[in-house]
Short mmCIF file of C-alpha atoms and ligand atoms in Angstrom, two decimals:
data_model
loop_
_atom_site.label_atom_id
_atom_site.label_comp_id
_atom_site.label_asym_id
_atom_site.label_seq_id
_atom_site.Cartn_x
_atom_site.Cartn_y
_atom_site.Cartn_z
CA MET B 1412 -43.91 8.47 -81.52
CA ALA B 1413 -47.75 7.16 -81.10
CA VAL B 1414 -50.01 8.77 -83.27
CA HIS B 1415 -52.26 11.06 -80.68
CA LYS B 1416 -55.46 10.72 -79.48
CA PRO B 1417 -57.48 13.47 -81.19
CA GLY B 1418 -59.12 15.49 -78.48
CA THR B 1419 -56.67 14.54 -75.95
CA GLU B 1420 -53.06 15.53 -76.42
CA VAL B 1421 -53.97 18.13 -78.88
CA PRO B 1422 -55.43 21.56 -77.42
CA ASN B 1423 -54.73 23.46 -80.64
CA GLY B 1424 -55.01 21.24 -83.48
CA LEU B 1425 -58.52 20.30 -85.08
CA THR B 1426 -59.70 17.18 -86.20
CA THR B 1427 -61.53 17.64 -89.32
CA SER B 1428 -64.44 16.20 -87.12
CA GLU B 1429 -63.97 18.86 -84.69
CA LEU B 1430 -64.17 21.25 -87.61
CA ARG B 1431 -67.58 20.66 -88.24
CA GLN B 1432 -68.02 21.29 -84.37
CA LEU B 1433 -66.77 24.77 -84.68
CA PRO B 1434 -69.01 27.03 -82.34
CA SER B 1435 -70.89 30.10 -83.17
CA VAL B 1436 -69.62 33.39 -82.33
CA ASP B 1437 -71.72 34.12 -79.48
CA ARG B 1438 -70.91 30.41 -77.77
CA VAL B 1439 -67.30 32.08 -77.81
CA TRP B 1440 -68.38 34.97 -76.79
CA ARG B 1441 -70.72 33.87 -73.56
CA ALA B 1442 -67.20 31.44 -72.84
CA LEU B 1443 -64.89 34.25 -72.41
CA GLU B 1444 -67.45 36.39 -69.87
CA ALA B 1445 -67.43 33.11 -68.07
CA ARG B 1446 -63.50 33.39 -67.87
CA ASP B 1447 -64.18 36.98 -67.39
CA ALA B 1448 -61.59 37.68 -69.95
CA VAL B 1449 -63.70 40.48 -72.21
CA ALA B 1450 -64.23 43.02 -69.64
CA THR B 1451 -60.90 45.20 -70.52
CA TYR B 1452 -61.59 45.35 -74.54
CA PRO B 1453 -63.78 46.80 -76.16
CA ARG B 1454 -66.42 44.61 -77.98
CA ALA B 1455 -66.26 45.39 -81.27
CA MET B 1456 -62.23 44.13 -80.95
CA VAL B 1457 -63.50 41.01 -79.19
CA ILE B 1458 -65.81 40.15 -81.91
CA ARG B 1459 -62.96 40.89 -84.46
CA GLU B 1460 -60.86 38.21 -82.50
CA ILE B 1461 -63.55 35.62 -82.16
CA ARG B 1462 -64.35 35.37 -86.05
CA ASP B 1463 -60.33 35.81 -86.78
CA VAL B 1464 -59.85 32.79 -84.50
CA LEU B 1465 -62.66 30.98 -86.18
CA ASP B 1466 -61.71 31.72 -89.40
CA ALA B 1467 -58.43 30.50 -88.91
CA ALA B 1468 -59.12 27.25 -87.48
CA ARG B 1469 -62.06 26.77 -90.50
CA ASP B 1470 -59.33 27.04 -93.22
CA GLY B 1471 -56.55 25.57 -91.12
CA ARG B 1472 -54.19 29.18 -90.78
CA ALA B 1473 -52.76 30.31 -87.54
CA GLY B 1474 -52.17 27.17 -85.18
CA LEU B 1475 -55.22 25.85 -85.41
CA ALA B 1476 -54.80 23.28 -87.88
CA PRO B 1477 -56.55 20.75 -88.77
CA VAL B 1478 -55.32 17.24 -87.60
CA PRO B 1479 -56.12 14.27 -90.19
CA ALA B 1480 -57.89 11.68 -87.95
CA ASP B 1481 -60.56 9.57 -88.66
CA PRO B 1482 -63.88 9.65 -86.86
CA ALA B 1483 -64.69 6.39 -87.39
CA THR B 1484 -62.29 5.55 -85.15
CA ASP B 1485 -63.00 8.18 -82.19
CA PRO B 1486 -66.34 8.20 -81.64
CA ALA B 1487 -66.39 10.28 -78.46
CA MET B 1488 -65.59 13.59 -81.16
CA ASP B 1489 -69.13 14.38 -81.14
CA SER B 1490 -69.83 13.80 -77.52
CA PRO B 1491 -71.06 17.52 -75.67
CA SER B 1492 -67.38 16.89 -73.72
CA SER B 1493 -65.56 16.82 -76.72
CA ARG B 1494 -67.49 20.23 -77.73
CA ASP B 1495 -66.84 21.58 -74.69
CA ALA B 1496 -63.11 21.33 -74.94
CA LEU B 1497 -63.54 22.71 -78.63
CA LEU B 1498 -65.35 25.68 -77.38
CA GLU B 1499 -62.65 25.97 -74.07
CA THR B 1500 -59.30 25.81 -77.26
CA VAL B 1501 -61.20 28.56 -79.17
CA ALA B 1502 -61.42 31.06 -76.08
CA ALA B 1503 -58.10 30.02 -74.64
CA ARG B 1504 -56.32 31.34 -78.23
CA VAL B 1505 -59.12 34.39 -78.77
CA GLU B 1506 -58.21 35.15 -75.03
CA GLU B 1507 -54.21 34.56 -76.07
CA ARG B 1508 -54.38 36.83 -78.94
CA LEU B 1509 -56.64 39.82 -76.84
CA ARG B 1510 -53.70 39.37 -74.19
CA ALA B 1511 -50.84 40.22 -76.65
CA LYS B 1512 -52.67 42.78 -78.59
CA GLY B 1513 -54.56 44.43 -75.83
CA LYS B 1514 -51.29 44.81 -73.88
CA GLY B 1515 -49.00 45.62 -76.47
CA GLY B 1516 -45.23 44.76 -75.64
CA PRO B 1517 -43.20 43.64 -74.58
CA ARG B 1518 -44.66 40.29 -75.21
CA ARG B 1519 -43.78 36.64 -74.15
CA VAL B 1520 -41.49 34.57 -76.93
CA ILE B 1521 -40.27 31.40 -77.15
CA ASN B 1522 -36.21 31.31 -77.41
CA ALA B 1523 -35.58 28.24 -79.91
CA THR B 1524 -32.28 30.14 -80.80
CA GLY B 1525 -30.16 28.36 -78.17
CA VAL B 1526 -28.80 31.47 -77.06
CA ALA B 1527 -29.28 31.68 -73.01
CA LEU B 1528 -28.44 35.58 -72.41
CA HIS B 1529 -29.93 37.06 -76.02
CA THR B 1530 -29.79 40.65 -75.35
CA ASN B 1531 -32.75 41.21 -77.92
CA LEU B 1532 -35.14 38.57 -76.32
CA GLY B 1533 -34.58 40.33 -72.23
CA ARG B 1534 -31.11 38.00 -71.57
CA ALA B 1535 -32.31 36.13 -68.50
CA VAL B 1536 -35.52 34.30 -67.55
CA LEU B 1537 -35.86 34.98 -63.88
CA SER B 1538 -35.91 32.11 -61.51
CA THR B 1539 -39.37 31.00 -59.71
CA PRO B 1540 -38.44 32.53 -56.53
CA ALA B 1541 -37.63 35.59 -58.39
CA ARG B 1542 -41.11 35.47 -60.34
CA GLU B 1543 -42.54 35.03 -57.24
CA ALA B 1544 -40.73 37.80 -55.36
CA VAL B 1545 -41.93 40.36 -58.22
CA ALA B 1546 -45.53 39.25 -58.06
CA ALA B 1547 -45.70 40.16 -54.16
CA VAL B 1548 -44.03 43.29 -54.25
CA ALA B 1549 -45.82 44.50 -57.51
CA ALA B 1550 -49.26 43.17 -55.81
CA GLY B 1551 -49.30 45.65 -52.95
CA TYR B 1552 -47.16 48.11 -50.49
CA SER B 1553 -43.60 47.20 -49.40
CA ASP B 1554 -41.19 48.05 -46.92
CA LEU B 1555 -39.16 49.83 -49.71
CA GLU B 1556 -37.70 52.40 -47.89
CA LEU B 1557 -39.15 52.05 -44.48
CA ASP B 1558 -36.70 50.01 -41.79
CA LEU B 1559 -39.71 47.83 -39.81
CA THR B 1560 -37.86 46.87 -36.82
CA THR B 1561 -37.46 51.07 -36.08
CA GLY B 1562 -40.15 53.06 -38.02
CA GLU B 1563 -37.29 55.23 -39.87
CA ARG B 1564 -36.88 56.12 -42.90
CA GLY B 1565 -33.92 53.28 -44.66
CA SER B 1566 -32.32 52.98 -47.88
CA ARG B 1567 -33.66 50.56 -50.37
CA LEU B 1568 -30.01 49.16 -51.28
CA ASP B 1569 -30.45 47.72 -47.58
CA HIS B 1570 -32.33 45.24 -48.99
CA VAL B 1571 -29.51 43.82 -51.14
CA GLU B 1572 -26.44 45.21 -50.15
CA GLY B 1573 -25.82 42.29 -47.08
CA LEU B 1574 -26.75 39.91 -49.38
CA ILE B 1575 -24.50 41.14 -52.28
CA ARG B 1576 -21.63 41.16 -49.64
CA GLU B 1577 -22.37 38.17 -48.27
CA VAL B 1578 -22.39 36.10 -51.94
CA THR B 1579 -19.19 38.48 -53.13
CA GLY B 1580 -17.13 38.40 -50.49
CA ALA B 1581 -17.29 42.51 -51.01
CA GLU B 1582 -16.93 45.05 -47.88
CA ALA B 1583 -19.48 47.28 -49.78
CA ALA B 1584 -22.10 47.04 -52.47
CA LEU B 1585 -24.35 48.83 -54.18
CA VAL B 1586 -27.01 48.46 -57.54
CA VAL B 1587 -28.31 50.84 -60.08
CA ASN B 1588 -30.09 50.27 -63.36
CA ASN B 1589 -27.57 48.38 -65.44
CA ASN B 1590 -24.05 47.92 -65.36
CA ALA B 1591 -23.66 50.91 -68.10
CA ALA B 1592 -24.64 52.68 -65.46
CA ALA B 1593 -22.70 51.32 -62.68
CA VAL B 1594 -20.09 52.21 -64.89
CA LEU B 1595 -21.03 55.88 -65.56
CA LEU B 1596 -21.57 56.36 -61.99
CA ALA B 1597 -17.97 54.88 -60.93
CA LEU B 1598 -16.06 57.03 -63.05
CA ASP B 1599 -18.13 60.64 -62.52
CA THR B 1600 -17.77 59.56 -58.96
CA LEU B 1601 -13.89 58.49 -58.50
CA ALA B 1602 -12.22 60.66 -62.33
CA GLU B 1603 -14.59 63.44 -63.43
CA GLY B 1604 -12.11 65.81 -65.11
CA ARG B 1605 -9.33 63.41 -64.15
CA GLU B 1606 -7.33 60.99 -66.32
CA VAL B 1607 -8.32 57.20 -66.23
CA ILE B 1608 -5.98 54.90 -67.50
CA VAL B 1609 -7.44 51.68 -69.78
CA SER B 1610 -5.63 49.56 -72.15
CA ARG B 1611 -6.47 49.87 -75.92
CA GLY B 1612 -6.62 46.06 -75.88
CA GLN B 1613 -10.14 46.46 -73.93
CA LEU B 1614 -11.51 50.12 -75.60
CA VAL B 1615 -14.60 47.90 -75.68
CA GLU B 1616 -18.15 48.32 -77.44
CA ILE B 1617 -20.87 46.30 -76.05
CA GLY B 1618 -24.31 45.47 -78.32
CA GLY B 1619 -26.30 48.57 -78.81
CA ALA B 1620 -23.54 51.20 -79.22
CA PHE B 1621 -22.48 51.17 -75.57
CA ARG B 1622 -18.59 52.48 -75.57
CA VAL B 1623 -16.69 52.35 -73.13
CA PRO B 1624 -14.79 55.60 -74.27
CA ALA B 1625 -18.41 57.19 -74.55
CA VAL B 1626 -19.58 56.59 -71.13
CA MET B 1627 -16.30 57.94 -70.25
CA ALA B 1628 -16.91 61.10 -72.26
CA LYS B 1629 -20.45 61.49 -70.48
CA SER B 1630 -19.04 61.34 -66.98
CA GLY B 1631 -16.34 63.52 -68.11
CA ALA B 1632 -13.27 61.64 -67.42
CA ARG B 1633 -10.18 61.76 -69.41
CA LEU B 1634 -9.38 58.63 -71.33
CA VAL B 1635 -5.60 57.75 -71.34
CA GLU B 1636 -4.93 54.59 -73.94
CA VAL B 1637 -2.17 52.56 -73.33
CA GLY B 1638 -0.18 49.62 -75.10
CA THR B 1639 -1.45 48.39 -78.10
CA THR B 1640 -4.71 46.23 -78.89
CA ASN B 1641 -2.94 43.19 -78.35
CA LYS B 1642 -0.29 43.94 -76.18
CA THR B 1643 -0.33 46.17 -72.87
CA TYR B 1644 2.16 45.71 -70.32
CA ARG B 1645 2.49 46.84 -66.41
CA ARG B 1646 5.11 49.22 -67.61
CA ASP B 1647 2.65 50.78 -69.88
CA TYR B 1648 0.13 51.57 -67.01
CA GLU B 1649 3.13 52.93 -64.87
CA GLU B 1650 4.15 55.05 -67.54
CA ALA B 1651 1.16 56.97 -68.18
CA ILE B 1652 0.29 57.81 -64.32
CA THR B 1653 0.86 61.46 -63.42
CA PRO B 1654 -0.80 63.42 -61.06
CA GLU B 1655 -4.08 63.73 -63.05
CA THR B 1656 -4.54 60.20 -62.55
CA ALA B 1657 -7.61 59.34 -61.05
CA LEU B 1658 -7.92 55.64 -61.88
CA LEU B 1659 -6.53 52.45 -63.38
CA LEU B 1660 -9.49 50.86 -65.39
CA ARG B 1661 -9.71 47.49 -66.71
CA VAL B 1662 -12.75 46.27 -68.45
CA HIS B 1663 -13.21 42.37 -69.17
CA THR B 1664 -13.22 41.84 -73.15
CA SER B 1665 -16.88 40.27 -72.21
CA ASN B 1666 -18.18 39.82 -75.84
CA TYR B 1667 -14.97 39.23 -77.90
CA ARG B 1668 -11.88 37.83 -77.21
CA VAL B 1669 -8.19 38.56 -77.95
CA VAL B 1670 -6.23 35.44 -78.98
CA GLY B 1671 -2.68 34.54 -79.81
CA PHE B 1672 0.28 37.61 -80.03
CA VAL B 1673 -1.12 38.90 -76.49
CA ALA B 1674 -0.27 40.19 -73.52
CA GLU B 1675 -2.64 41.66 -70.99
CA VAL B 1676 -2.14 42.61 -67.54
CA SER B 1677 -3.97 40.86 -64.33
CA LEU B 1678 -6.43 42.47 -62.15
CA GLU B 1679 -4.03 41.68 -59.27
CA GLU B 1680 -0.86 43.28 -60.90
CA LEU B 1681 -2.93 46.49 -61.40
CA VAL B 1682 -4.44 46.18 -58.02
CA GLU B 1683 -0.41 46.20 -56.76
CA LEU B 1684 0.71 49.04 -59.37
CA GLY B 1685 -2.30 51.06 -57.94
CA ARG B 1686 -1.42 50.76 -54.38
CA ARG B 1687 2.24 51.30 -54.73
CA ARG B 1688 1.00 55.06 -56.46
CA GLY B 1689 -1.97 55.97 -54.53
CA VAL B 1690 -4.29 55.61 -57.36
CA PRO B 1691 -7.61 53.62 -57.32
CA VAL B 1692 -8.17 50.68 -59.59
CA MET B 1693 -11.52 49.80 -61.32
CA GLU B 1694 -12.66 46.89 -63.17
CA ASP B 1695 -15.61 46.62 -65.69
CA LEU B 1696 -16.05 42.82 -65.31
CA GLY B 1697 -19.46 43.09 -67.55
CA SER B 1698 -21.03 39.18 -67.33
CA GLY B 1699 -20.44 38.90 -63.45
CA ALA B 1700 -20.13 35.23 -62.74
CA LEU B 1701 -20.75 33.97 -59.52
CA ILE B 1702 -20.14 30.68 -60.08
CA ASP B 1703 -17.24 28.80 -61.59
CA PHE B 1704 -17.99 27.89 -64.72
CA ALA B 1705 -14.54 25.92 -65.56
CA ALA B 1706 -15.86 23.36 -62.76
CA HIS B 1707 -18.62 22.03 -65.05
CA GLY B 1708 -16.34 21.99 -68.09
CA LEU B 1709 -16.44 25.50 -69.95
CA PRO B 1710 -14.24 27.56 -70.36
CA PRO B 1711 -13.26 29.85 -67.75
CA GLU B 1712 -15.20 33.13 -66.77
CA PRO B 1713 -13.64 35.14 -64.33
CA THR B 1714 -15.68 35.47 -61.17
CA VAL B 1715 -16.93 38.36 -58.89
CA GLN B 1716 -15.27 36.63 -55.95
CA ARG B 1717 -11.89 36.24 -57.40
CA SER B 1718 -12.19 39.98 -58.43
CA VAL B 1719 -13.09 41.22 -55.34
CA LYS B 1720 -10.50 39.07 -53.49
CA SER B 1721 -7.95 41.00 -55.53
CA GLY B 1722 -8.82 44.10 -53.57
CA ALA B 1723 -9.67 46.10 -56.28
CA ASP B 1724 -11.35 49.51 -55.15
CA VAL B 1725 -14.66 48.93 -57.26
CA ILE B 1726 -16.13 46.17 -59.80
CA THR B 1727 -19.09 46.95 -61.65
CA PHE B 1728 -21.01 43.53 -63.31
CA SER B 1729 -24.66 43.39 -64.90
CA GLY B 1730 -27.83 41.20 -63.12
CA ASP B 1731 -28.60 39.76 -65.92
CA LYS B 1732 -25.96 38.16 -67.60
CA LEU B 1733 -24.19 35.06 -66.20
CA LEU B 1734 -25.58 35.98 -62.80
CA GLY B 1735 -29.24 35.42 -64.52
CA GLY B 1736 -31.34 38.27 -62.27
CA PRO B 1737 -33.04 41.19 -63.30
CA GLN B 1738 -31.67 44.17 -65.36
CA ALA B 1739 -29.22 45.68 -62.87
CA GLY B 1740 -25.94 47.19 -62.39
CA ILE B 1741 -23.90 45.96 -59.26
CA ALA B 1742 -20.99 47.68 -57.82
CA VAL B 1743 -19.05 45.90 -55.27
CA GLY B 1744 -15.63 46.69 -53.77
CA ARG B 1745 -13.88 48.80 -50.85
CA ARG B 1746 -15.91 50.60 -48.42
CA GLU B 1747 -14.95 54.48 -49.11
CA ALA B 1748 -15.06 53.95 -52.75
CA ILE B 1749 -18.59 52.52 -52.45
CA ALA B 1750 -20.02 55.38 -50.14
CA ARG B 1751 -18.50 57.88 -52.44
CA MET B 1752 -20.32 56.27 -55.11
CA ARG B 1753 -23.64 56.34 -53.25
CA ALA B 1754 -23.44 60.02 -51.85
CA ASN B 1755 -23.55 60.93 -55.81
CA GLN B 1756 -26.43 63.11 -56.57
CA LEU B 1757 -26.61 60.69 -59.92
CA MET B 1758 -27.32 57.99 -58.01
CA ARG B 1759 -31.02 58.97 -57.51
CA ALA B 1760 -31.71 59.43 -61.65
CA LEU B 1761 -29.46 55.73 -61.66
CA ARG B 1762 -31.63 53.95 -58.92
CA ILE B 1763 -33.35 51.06 -59.44
CA GLY B 1764 -37.39 50.29 -59.12
CA LYS B 1765 -38.90 47.59 -56.62
CA LEU B 1766 -39.44 44.95 -58.75
CA THR B 1767 -35.93 44.87 -59.88
CA LEU B 1768 -34.81 44.89 -55.89
CA ALA B 1769 -37.48 41.95 -55.01
CA ALA B 1770 -36.30 40.12 -58.39
CA LEU B 1771 -32.53 40.96 -57.74
CA VAL B 1772 -32.94 40.08 -53.75
CA ALA B 1773 -34.54 36.78 -54.88
CA THR B 1774 -31.85 35.69 -57.20
CA LEU B 1775 -29.06 36.16 -54.99
CA ARG B 1776 -30.57 33.83 -52.55
CA SER B 1777 -29.79 31.01 -54.45
CA TYR B 1778 -26.19 31.91 -54.71
CA LEU B 1779 -26.24 31.58 -50.57
CA GLU B 1780 -26.16 27.72 -51.07
CA PRO B 1781 -23.73 25.57 -52.83
CA GLY B 1782 -25.26 24.17 -56.06
CA ARG B 1783 -28.50 25.55 -55.87
CA ALA B 1784 -28.03 28.60 -58.43
CA GLU B 1785 -27.29 25.97 -60.62
CA ARG B 1786 -30.62 23.93 -60.25
CA GLU B 1787 -32.78 27.67 -59.93
CA VAL B 1788 -31.66 30.03 -62.02
CA PRO B 1789 -32.83 29.47 -66.09
CA ALA B 1790 -29.51 31.06 -67.14
CA LEU B 1791 -27.52 28.65 -65.80
CA THR B 1792 -29.74 25.91 -66.62
CA ALA B 1793 -29.51 26.28 -69.98
CA LEU B 1794 -25.85 27.11 -70.05
CA LEU B 1795 -25.08 24.01 -68.22
CA ALA B 1796 -27.66 21.81 -69.49
CA ASP B 1797 -26.61 17.93 -69.63
CA PRO B 1798 -26.21 17.05 -73.81
CA ARG B 1799 -27.74 13.80 -72.75
CA ALA B 1800 -31.06 15.49 -71.57
CA LEU B 1801 -30.97 17.99 -74.64
CA ALA B 1802 -30.12 15.39 -76.99
CA ALA B 1803 -33.94 13.06 -75.31
CA LYS B 1804 -35.80 16.48 -75.43
CA ALA B 1805 -34.58 16.93 -79.45
CA ARG B 1806 -35.88 13.73 -80.40
CA ARG B 1807 -39.26 14.04 -78.44
CA LEU B 1808 -39.82 17.37 -80.04
CA ALA B 1809 -38.81 16.05 -83.46
CA SER B 1810 -41.03 13.34 -83.22
CA ARG B 1811 -43.93 15.34 -82.73
CA LEU B 1812 -43.24 17.83 -85.25
CA ARG B 1813 -42.79 14.83 -87.85
CA SER B 1814 -46.21 13.75 -86.68
CA ARG B 1815 -47.65 17.48 -86.76
CA ALA B 1816 -45.96 19.11 -89.61
CA GLY B 1817 -44.10 16.72 -91.76
CA GLY B 1818 -45.44 18.75 -94.37
CA LEU B 1819 -43.17 21.33 -94.09
CA GLY B 1820 -40.29 18.91 -94.95
CA ARG B 1821 -38.04 16.10 -93.14
CA PHE B 1822 -37.17 16.96 -88.86
CA THR B 1823 -34.18 15.50 -87.53
CA ALA B 1824 -32.86 15.71 -84.25
CA GLU B 1825 -29.21 16.00 -84.31
CA ALA B 1826 -26.17 17.13 -82.23
CA GLY B 1827 -24.91 20.98 -82.39
CA SER B 1828 -23.59 24.20 -80.83
CA SER B 1829 -24.85 27.03 -79.42
CA PRO B 1830 -23.18 30.59 -78.90
CA ALA B 1831 -23.57 31.70 -75.23
CA GLY B 1832 -24.49 35.44 -76.72
CA GLY B 1833 -25.76 38.08 -74.10
CA GLY B 1834 -21.46 39.73 -73.87
CA SER B 1835 -20.70 36.51 -72.08
CA LEU B 1836 -18.73 33.59 -72.56
CA PRO B 1837 -17.09 34.98 -75.95
CA GLY B 1838 -16.29 32.88 -78.70
CA VAL B 1839 -17.80 29.42 -76.82
CA GLU B 1840 -19.63 27.01 -78.62
CA LEU B 1841 -21.86 24.88 -76.05
CA PRO B 1842 -22.43 21.59 -77.23
CA THR B 1843 -26.31 21.00 -78.05
CA TRP B 1844 -29.01 19.23 -79.51
CA LEU B 1845 -30.86 20.71 -82.39
CA VAL B 1846 -34.15 19.78 -84.00
CA ALA B 1847 -33.18 20.48 -87.92
CA LEU B 1848 -35.89 21.22 -90.57
CA ARG B 1849 -34.70 20.56 -94.09
CA PRO B 1850 -37.87 22.08 -95.72
CA ALA B 1851 -39.78 20.24 -98.59
CA GLU B 1852 -38.78 21.31 -102.41
CA GLY B 1853 -41.08 23.72 -103.55
CA GLY B 1854 -42.91 24.53 -100.25
CA LEU B 1855 -41.90 27.41 -98.00
CA THR B 1856 -38.34 28.22 -97.71
CA PRO B 1857 -36.17 28.04 -94.34
CA SER B 1858 -36.90 32.30 -94.20
CA GLU B 1859 -40.56 32.00 -94.74
CA ILE B 1860 -40.68 29.34 -92.05
CA GLU B 1861 -38.26 31.44 -89.67
CA ALA B 1862 -40.41 34.73 -90.04
CA GLY B 1863 -43.93 32.29 -90.10
CA LEU B 1864 -42.79 31.25 -86.59
CA ARG B 1865 -41.84 34.52 -85.23
CA ARG B 1866 -44.79 35.93 -86.32
CA ALA B 1867 -47.30 33.20 -84.52
CA ASP B 1868 -49.31 34.08 -81.73
CA LEU B 1869 -47.07 33.25 -79.14
CA PRO B 1870 -44.13 34.01 -81.43
CA VAL B 1871 -41.02 31.63 -81.61
CA LEU B 1872 -37.53 32.53 -82.89
CA VAL B 1873 -35.36 29.93 -84.31
CA ARG B 1874 -32.02 29.97 -86.73
CA VAL B 1875 -31.70 29.45 -90.03
CA SER B 1876 -28.21 28.35 -91.69
CA GLN B 1877 -27.51 26.32 -94.50
CA GLY B 1878 -30.83 26.23 -96.13
CA ARG B 1879 -32.07 24.54 -92.68
CA VAL B 1880 -34.09 25.73 -89.83
CA LEU B 1881 -32.56 25.21 -86.64
CA VAL B 1882 -34.64 24.77 -83.05
CA ASP B 1883 -31.97 24.55 -80.13
CA VAL B 1884 -33.69 23.06 -77.25
CA ARG B 1885 -31.02 24.42 -74.89
CA THR B 1886 -33.25 27.14 -74.14
CA LEU B 1887 -36.48 25.51 -73.87
CA ALA B 1888 -38.42 24.72 -70.87
CA SER B 1889 -40.26 21.63 -71.72
CA ASP B 1890 -43.89 23.20 -71.20
CA GLU B 1891 -42.97 25.33 -74.52
CA LEU B 1892 -42.77 22.27 -76.24
CA LEU B 1893 -46.08 22.06 -77.53
CA PRO B 1894 -46.13 25.71 -78.33
CA ILE B 1895 -43.64 25.41 -81.04
CA VAL B 1896 -45.25 22.15 -82.15
CA GLU B 1897 -48.52 24.24 -82.67
CA ALA B 1898 -46.75 27.53 -84.39
CA PHE B 1899 -45.19 24.55 -86.68
CA ALA B 1900 -48.09 22.98 -87.59
CA GLY B 1901 -50.13 26.30 -88.20
CA LEU B 1902 -47.37 26.82 -91.16
CA ALA B 1903 -47.70 23.15 -91.91
CA ALA B 1904 -51.46 22.98 -92.41
CA PRO B 1905 -53.32 23.23 -96.13
CA PRO B 1906 -53.46 25.92 -97.76
CA ALA B 1907 -49.50 27.08 -97.10
CA HIS B 1908 -50.48 30.73 -97.58
CA GLY B 1909 -50.28 30.75 -93.89
CA ALA B 1910 -47.29 32.09 -92.93
CA GLY B 1911 -47.80 35.65 -91.11
CA GLU B 1912 -51.47 35.42 -91.56
CA GLY B 1913 -54.74 34.98 -89.37
CA ARG B 1914 -53.32 37.35 -87.09
C1 LIG C 200 -22.44 43.95 -71.15
C2 LIG C 200 -21.45 44.78 -70.47
C3 LIG C 200 -21.79 46.19 -70.29
C4 LIG C 200 -23.09 46.95 -70.61
O1 LIG C 200 -23.93 46.31 -69.05
P1 LIG C 200 -25.34 46.40 -69.13
O2 LIG C 200 -25.94 45.80 -67.88
O3 LIG C 200 -25.92 46.14 -70.60
O4 LIG C 200 -25.82 47.61 -69.20
C5 LIG C 200 -21.10 47.01 -69.87
N1 LIG C 200 -19.77 46.54 -70.00
C6 LIG C 200 -19.09 45.09 -70.21
C7 LIG C 200 -18.03 44.82 -70.36
C8 LIG C 200 -19.82 44.31 -70.44
O5 LIG C 200 -19.72 43.12 -71.10
#
């Protein structure tokens, strides 16, 4: 990569000549005032942050790293415009820190783990239309529960039910706070005080200790386990049906896979059995894919449309897994079952808010036209990313890191793999590209670097494996490369005690 021109491409890295021109606390304060950035924070807090950022810049900590540059080759460094640029950089950094501290969490972070649906990192990133829809609804009143044509009171679900039906082919739909809530609502409505038959191979625990058996107990349904961990046959369900049976439940093993000597009963077979014996059938699908991943060269993941076609009475899935929308639980299925769920008093406790609704509607709209969701929904763009594009991104990032943070060790761009995560595509490793850092002898260790990046002003989450720090570019937006370079550069800057300081 070409050596960058100081003062042009490097908003937060300071050259040695820039360091001599650092603004005074007072000038930064006035710049922040001009940006309208101080009014909401206590004065003492603003001053403290300005001092911290200036101190950090002076001794090369906290991402304001001195950039080795020869002032003689760049006489523009002493111009008033470069001084203004520096002032702006410092003010922007203070503002960023005030925002991070003043507002508390959840904070924006950079996900460089390559795990597209990372539950601890908030799962799906919203699409641009979804973000705009949230902002619009947040900024004013809305017709959340009002029919604008008649002036009558409406249901918040009217905004989304038709759309879900159109996208999935279901007769009816409802939305609650998350899929766990949808499962609870379905069991409470359809099976309270009665028996639900489930295969032992599907007694799933999802992250965060959500266990299918525990949720069933809460709903007042009685669990009847059939089959064995690896094999369950149709006759196992059939023999367990009694007059007390309220539901046949199938749970998609969305975060693990039983392989080898296995047998499962398909949803189609269960529906056929349920019809014959007069027992409703429910599927907890978990991830809720609306596109065919196999058509994109990934392992097959059951789609909602296919489950709907099977004729199951209720199918539940998450809004923020493979669908790529906000946290929500969606239940689709037959008119009668969904209507009963909607009438359940629990619905009020589990209902979604207007921001979620706006984001969900906007996300679902991307699925109305073939191919559009793959372009617009970030979870899908990350999962379906073209390895050639990832390779180019990794090489670009590696070369910037070499020039700005080479002191940390050796950066290389190389092929690797990323897990899908978030209870989706279990066991699937997607071919990806990584920037791997093998730390220099005697310098920071991989875990120190990982921790330092995690504590950066804009935290960066990476993987550590076999003595190396791995940045997986799959989950990086193009505007996230620069902050990553800054975070590494902040750790590379002498003195090397920078990790986690200057905050
Ligand atoms: C993820 C998952 C859930 C929980 O969904 P949330 O939307 O996180 O509440 C329930 N069941 C299955 C099978 C899942 O994969």
